[in-house]
């Protein structure tokens, strides 16, 4: 099944039989970067074809590492896959406060609409709390260690500083949780994860959580990468590059976060002064006769600018900063995945060396070492595929985030402009002689 | 108005120069001298320009001129000078009198002062003012020779009057109250405005940091790089734009300051009226007392208690000749007093009439000027908003190309 013409990026959905199995050929590396989806594509694709099988007819087990990378490679060819072919939609909304004797907490409604066979019903609606999301993320990290798992908003909030039950906080969190689930939904491998399925569908999630161990074996998720403290000699160039990129990236994001916070602080201090400034014009107006209306007009105008500024600062706090912080968390978790990969490679290299030291003229490599090699190659393939998808999503996310920031500022200035333009006729008006 | 000097003569304060010299105590000092240029306004016939006359004056000479005008025309709201020391500064502005920006704004303020005086129907005709503009040497001596300092009312006397006037003119009382309130509210406004400017400066400047970090970030990005880099440039433009914006706003602050100081001039007219009124009341009272004394002496009845009366009772009566002499003196004084009272009354009525006319003129000027100032302030704000929209729209476009 090796060889065959290399498919063109824009050739549309292909039957799996036409595509070469990436692990069978050495051209898998070449396929990666050249097949970056076109920039216009906003939504990552999901698998439409449910009958997945390898060219040799073997059915594809979507949860095993070997097949996930092949799937990913196939997906990267399908770059004109649009939203209409998606078959899984998840939304987080409707936060509600629950007051119990032991604690008070918020739950969110998680709504699912799907045509996938993995789901018994086409629609689901369940209520989940942050703990549940946290549980899901841990499960995903455990069961899909070769993949990049999206971040959750921060778990702990300093009590007394932030009101956990304020509308703004809950809304910010809701958006982040929604984004979290949508990112998983859009991932070709993670979206088929059993834990994710249960999270979306189970009425009693806690019962399921308790039987965790039983399910593990049922699904053959024995992919526990035992990191036996192996030391990696050197990271391959491309992963070293990713690591360096992530380091600088999170550094820059941290700086941007600080700048954004500083701007908000300065704006609020500016607002304090403006709030004193406006009324002085009004006081002055009270002293005057002919100038009374113009001065009142200026006072009201400054008041309008204050409102606009307050809205801008609020929006930046609620919409801009959380997304930045999410990406910083994302980078941190990605760096950990890189380290795990290093471990897997280190184990393989150590075992290989051990075999080479023995005086063997057996040409065949022991299965044990072969398995390690497989693991390394799968991990690498998965990680590379995920990195590319992450890079593309990151670009879209930041494009949207920064355009949003520019928009909010434009709207602020437009509100102020309207206010000032509207008083010009008032100022120029000649009062009737009394 | 047709005859005012401003129509006949172009007046500018065109330059400022740092000078060093020796002061009255023979110590070296540094000061700024301002160049006053004047040129007669020609009728358009020949198209030739009259020659420009110029002379140098320093701030203290302007002060001398203004003091002279205030004392000589106490019924006029005399235009104020720009501030002596930089006040209401926000952090970027310097409080240093030698600072070039301060000197520049003062130059404009001094020119404005001269134009105000030259446009005033009464003040523009003053000879000392004319000499100030045209005669460099010997002007100081000329001013001092007028002896105006002697006419100046002492501060203590003025304060005394404020508390002791029995029948103040209601209009002047209201005006005094208004000028106090005006001073207070404009000071407050200027103070807060300076703080607002300070904060706004901070907001804009912090955005400059985006420029640097976007640039650094763009270095590690492939497709996003260009968009980020160019957006960063716009952030730098945004941060830099605040300097010009706030500099323009200083002109607005200066316009407000002028009226802050005008309020003081208004107050001075009210104070002068109080003094005159007090003087009048004192003179009237003095006359009444003397008349009473006269009557007592003539009739022999002691209606008012006086130490002299008591002592004369204790130590003996006066001779009829002595009494006669006293009476005569008193009658003369009463005569004088009545004439003085008459002229004081006249003076007072004239003062009130001409003061009130100038106050009306001033009110109209104030309403017109402040309206213009508010309009120009609104225009500045509109321009600032438009610039903001432009920059962020540009940045948005760069982001869209990421």
Coordinates of N, CA and C in Angstrom, one line a residue, chain B residues 259-365:
Chain B
X259 N -9.4 83.8 32.4 CA -10.6 84.2 33.1 C -10.5 84.0 34.6
X260 N -9.7 83.1 35.0 CA -9.4 82.9 36.4 C -8.8 84.2 37.0
X261 N -7.9 84.8 36.2 CA -7.2 86.0 36.7 C -8.1 87.2 36.4
X262 N -9.0 87.2 35.4 CA -10.0 88.2 35.2 C -10.9 88.3 36.4
X263 N -11.2 87.2 37.0 CA -12.1 87.2 38.1 C -11.5 88.0 39.2
X264 N -10.2 88.0 39.3 CA -9.5 88.8 40.3 C -9.6 90.3 40.0
X265 N -9.5 90.6 38.7 CA -9.7 92.0 38.3 C -11.1 92.5 38.6
X266 N -12.0 91.6 38.4 CA -13.4 92.0 38.7 C -13.6 92.3 40.1
X267 N -13.0 91.4 40.9 CA -13.0 91.6 42.4 C -12.4 92.9 42.8
X268 N -11.4 93.3 42.1 CA -10.7 94.5 42.4 C -11.6 95.7 42.2
X269 N -12.4 95.7 41.2 CA -13.4 96.8 41.0 C -14.4 96.9 42.1
X270 N -14.8 95.7 42.5 CA -15.8 95.6 43.6 C -15.2 96.2 44.9
X271 N -13.9 95.8 45.1 CA -13.2 96.3 46.3 C -13.1 97.8 46.3
X272 N -12.7 98.3 45.1 CA -12.6 99.8 45.0 C -13.9 100.4 45.3
X273 N -15.0 99.9 44.8 CA -16.3 100.4 45.1 C -16.6 100.4 46.6
X274 N -16.2 99.3 47.3 CA -16.4 99.2 48.7 C -15.6 100.3 49.4
X275 N -14.4 100.5 49.0 CA -13.6 101.5 49.6 C -14.2 102.9 49.5
X276 N -14.7 103.2 48.3 CA -15.3 104.5 48.0 C -16.5 104.6 48.9
X277 N -17.3 103.6 48.9 CA -18.5 103.6 49.7 C -18.2 103.8 51.2
X278 N -17.2 103.2 51.7 CA -16.7 103.3 53.0 C -16.3 104.7 53.3
X279 N -15.5 105.2 52.4 CA -15.0 106.6 52.5 C -16.1 107.6 52.6
X280 N -17.1 107.3 51.7 CA -18.3 108.2 51.7 C -19.0 108.1 53.0
X281 N -19.2 106.9 53.5 CA -19.9 106.8 54.8 C -19.2 107.4 55.9
X282 N -17.9 107.3 55.9 CA -17.0 107.9 56.9 C -17.1 109.4 56.9
X283 N -17.0 109.9 55.7 CA -17.1 111.4 55.5 C -18.5 111.9 56.0
X284 N -19.5 111.2 55.6 CA -20.9 111.6 56.0 C -21.0 111.6 57.5
X285 N -20.5 110.5 58.1 CA -20.6 110.3 59.5 C -19.8 111.5 60.2
X286 N -18.6 111.7 59.7 CA -17.8 112.8 60.3 C -18.5 114.1 60.2
X287 N -19.1 114.4 59.1 CA -19.9 115.6 59.0 C -21.0 115.7 60.0
X288 N -21.7 114.6 60.1 CA -22.8 114.6 61.1 C -22.3 114.9 62.5
X289 N -21.2 114.2 62.9 CA -20.6 114.4 64.2 C -20.2 115.9 64.4
X290 N -19.6 116.5 63.4 CA -19.2 117.9 63.5 C -20.4 118.8 63.7
X291 N -21.4 118.5 62.9 CA -22.7 119.3 63.0 C -23.3 119.3 64.4
X292 N -23.2 118.1 64.9 CA -23.8 117.9 66.3 C -22.9 118.7 67.3
X293 N -21.6 118.6 67.1 CA -20.7 119.3 68.1 C -21.0 120.8 68.0
X294 N -21.2 121.2 66.7 CA -21.5 122.6 66.5 C -22.7 123.1 67.2
X295 N -23.7 122.2 67.0 CA -25.0 122.6 67.7 C -24.9 122.6 69.2
X296 N -24.2 121.7 69.7 CA -24.0 121.6 71.2 C -23.3 122.9 71.7
X297 N -22.2 123.2 70.9 CA -21.5 124.4 71.4 C -22.3 125.6 71.3
X298 N -23.1 125.7 70.3 CA -23.9 126.9 70.1 C -25.0 127.0 71.2
X299 N -25.6 125.8 71.4 CA -26.8 125.9 72.4 C -26.3 125.6 73.8
X300 N -25.1 125.1 74.0 CA -24.7 124.9 75.3 C -25.1 123.5 75.9
X301 N -25.9 122.8 75.1 CA -26.3 121.5 75.7 C -25.3 120.4 75.2
X302 N -25.1 119.6 76.2 CA -24.2 118.5 75.9 C -25.0 117.3 75.6
X303 N -25.1 117.0 74.3 CA -25.8 115.8 74.0 C -25.0 114.6 73.8
X304 N -23.8 114.9 73.4 CA -22.9 113.8 73.2 C -21.8 113.8 74.3
X305 N -21.5 112.7 74.7 CA -20.4 112.6 75.7 C -19.1 112.9 75.0
X306 N -18.3 113.8 75.6 CA -16.9 113.9 75.1 C -16.0 114.2 76.3
X307 N -14.8 113.7 76.2 CA -13.9 113.8 77.2 C -13.6 115.3 77.5
X308 N -13.5 116.0 76.4 CA -13.3 117.5 76.6 C -14.4 118.1 77.4
X309 N -15.6 117.7 77.0 CA -16.8 118.3 77.8 C -16.7 118.0 79.3
X310 N -16.3 116.8 79.5 CA -16.2 116.3 80.9 C -15.1 117.1 81.6
X311 N -13.9 117.2 81.0 CA -12.8 117.9 81.6 C -13.1 119.3 81.8
X312 N -13.8 119.9 80.9 CA -14.2 121.3 81.0 C -15.1 121.5 82.2
X313 N -16.0 120.5 82.4 CA -16.9 120.5 83.5 C -16.1 120.4 84.8
X314 N -15.1 119.6 84.8 CA -14.4 119.3 86.0 C -13.4 120.5 86.3
X315 N -12.8 120.9 85.2 CA -11.8 121.9 85.5 C -12.2 123.4 85.1
X316 N -13.4 123.5 84.9 CA -13.9 124.9 84.6 C -14.4 125.1 83.2
X317 N -15.2 126.0 83.1 CA -15.7 126.4 81.7 C -14.8 127.1 80.9
X318 N -15.1 127.2 79.6 CA -14.2 128.0 78.7 C -14.8 129.4 78.7
X319 N -13.9 130.3 78.2 CA -14.4 131.6 78.0 C -15.3 131.7 76.8
X320 N -16.1 132.7 76.8 CA -17.0 132.9 75.6 C -16.1 133.1 74.3
X321 N -15.0 133.7 74.5 CA -14.1 133.9 73.3 C -13.6 132.6 72.7
X322 N -13.2 131.8 73.7 CA -12.7 130.4 73.2 C -13.8 129.7 72.5
X323 N -15.0 129.7 73.1 CA -16.1 129.0 72.5 C -16.4 129.6 71.1
X324 N -16.3 130.8 71.0 CA -16.6 131.5 69.7 C -15.6 131.0 68.6
X325 N -14.3 131.0 69.1 CA -13.3 130.5 68.2 C -13.5 129.1 67.7
X326 N -13.9 128.3 68.7 CA -14.1 126.9 68.3 C -15.2 126.7 67.3
X327 N -16.3 127.4 67.6 CA -17.5 127.4 66.7 C -17.1 127.7 65.3
X328 N -16.3 128.8 65.2 CA -15.9 129.2 63.9 C -15.1 128.2 63.1
X329 N -14.2 127.5 63.9 CA -13.4 126.5 63.2 C -14.3 125.4 62.7
X330 N -15.2 125.0 63.6 CA -16.2 123.9 63.3 C -17.0 124.2 62.1
X331 N -17.5 125.5 62.1 CA -18.3 125.9 60.9 C -17.5 125.8 59.6
X332 N -16.2 126.2 59.7 CA -15.4 126.1 58.5 C -15.3 124.6 58.0
X333 N -15.0 123.8 59.1 CA -14.8 122.4 58.8 C -16.1 121.8 58.2
X334 N -17.2 122.2 58.7 CA -18.5 121.7 58.2 C -18.7 122.1 56.7
X335 N -18.3 123.3 56.5 CA -18.4 123.8 55.1 C -17.6 123.0 54.2
X336 N -16.3 122.8 54.6 CA -15.4 121.9 53.8 C -16.0 120.6 53.6
X337 N -16.4 120.0 54.8 CA -17.0 118.6 54.8 C -18.1 118.5 53.8
X338 N -19.0 119.5 53.8 CA -20.1 119.4 52.9 C -19.7 119.4 51.4
X339 N -18.7 120.2 51.2 CA -18.2 120.2 49.8 C -17.6 118.9 49.4
X340 N -16.8 118.4 50.3 CA -16.1 117.1 50.1 C -17.1 116.0 49.9
X341 N -18.1 116.0 50.7 CA -19.2 115.0 50.6 C -19.8 115.1 49.3
X342 N -20.1 116.3 48.9 CA -20.8 116.5 47.6 C -19.9 115.9 46.5
X343 N -18.6 116.3 46.5 CA -17.7 115.8 45.4 C -17.5 114.3 45.5
X344 N -17.5 113.8 46.7 CA -17.3 112.3 46.9 C -18.5 111.6 46.4
X345 N -19.7 112.1 46.7 CA -20.9 111.5 46.1 C -20.9 111.5 44.6
X346 N -20.5 112.6 44.1 CA -20.4 112.7 42.6 C -19.5 111.6 42.1
X347 N -18.3 111.6 42.7 CA -17.3 110.7 42.3 C -17.8 109.2 42.4
X348 N -18.5 109.0 43.5 CA -19.1 107.6 43.7 C -20.1 107.3 42.6
X349 N -20.9 108.2 42.3 CA -21.9 108.0 41.2 C -21.3 107.8 39.9
X350 N -20.3 108.6 39.6 CA -19.6 108.4 38.3 C -18.9 107.1 38.3
X351 N -18.3 106.7 39.4 CA -17.6 105.4 39.5 C -18.6 104.3 39.2
X352 N -19.7 104.3 39.9 CA -20.6 103.2 39.7 C -21.1 103.2 38.2
X353 N -21.4 104.3 37.7 CA -21.9 104.4 36.3 C -20.8 103.8 35.3
X354 N -19.6 104.3 35.4 CA -18.6 103.8 34.4 C -18.2 102.4 34.7
X355 N -18.1 102.1 36.0 CA -17.7 100.7 36.3 C -18.8 99.7 35.8
X356 N -20.0 100.1 36.0 CA -21.1 99.2 35.5 C -21.1 99.0 34.0
X357 N -20.7 100.1 33.3 CA -20.7 100.0 31.8 C -19.6 99.1 31.4
X358 N -18.4 99.2 32.1 CA -17.3 98.3 31.8 C -17.6 96.8 32.2
X359 N -18.3 96.7 33.3 CA -18.7 95.3 33.7 C -19.6 94.7 32.7
X360 N -20.5 95.4 32.1 CA -21.4 94.9 31.1 C -20.6 94.5 29.9
X361 N -19.7 95.3 29.5 CA -18.8 95.0 28.4 C -18.0 93.8 28.6
X362 N -17.5 93.7 29.9 CA -16.7 92.5 30.3 C -17.5 91.2 30.2
X363 N -18.8 91.3 30.7 CA -19.6 90.1 30.7 C -19.8 89.6 29.3
X364 N -20.1 90.5 28.4 CA -20.3 90.1 27.0 C -19.0 89.4 26.4
X365 N -17.9 90.1 26.7 CA -16.6 89.5 26.3 C -16.4 88.1 26.8

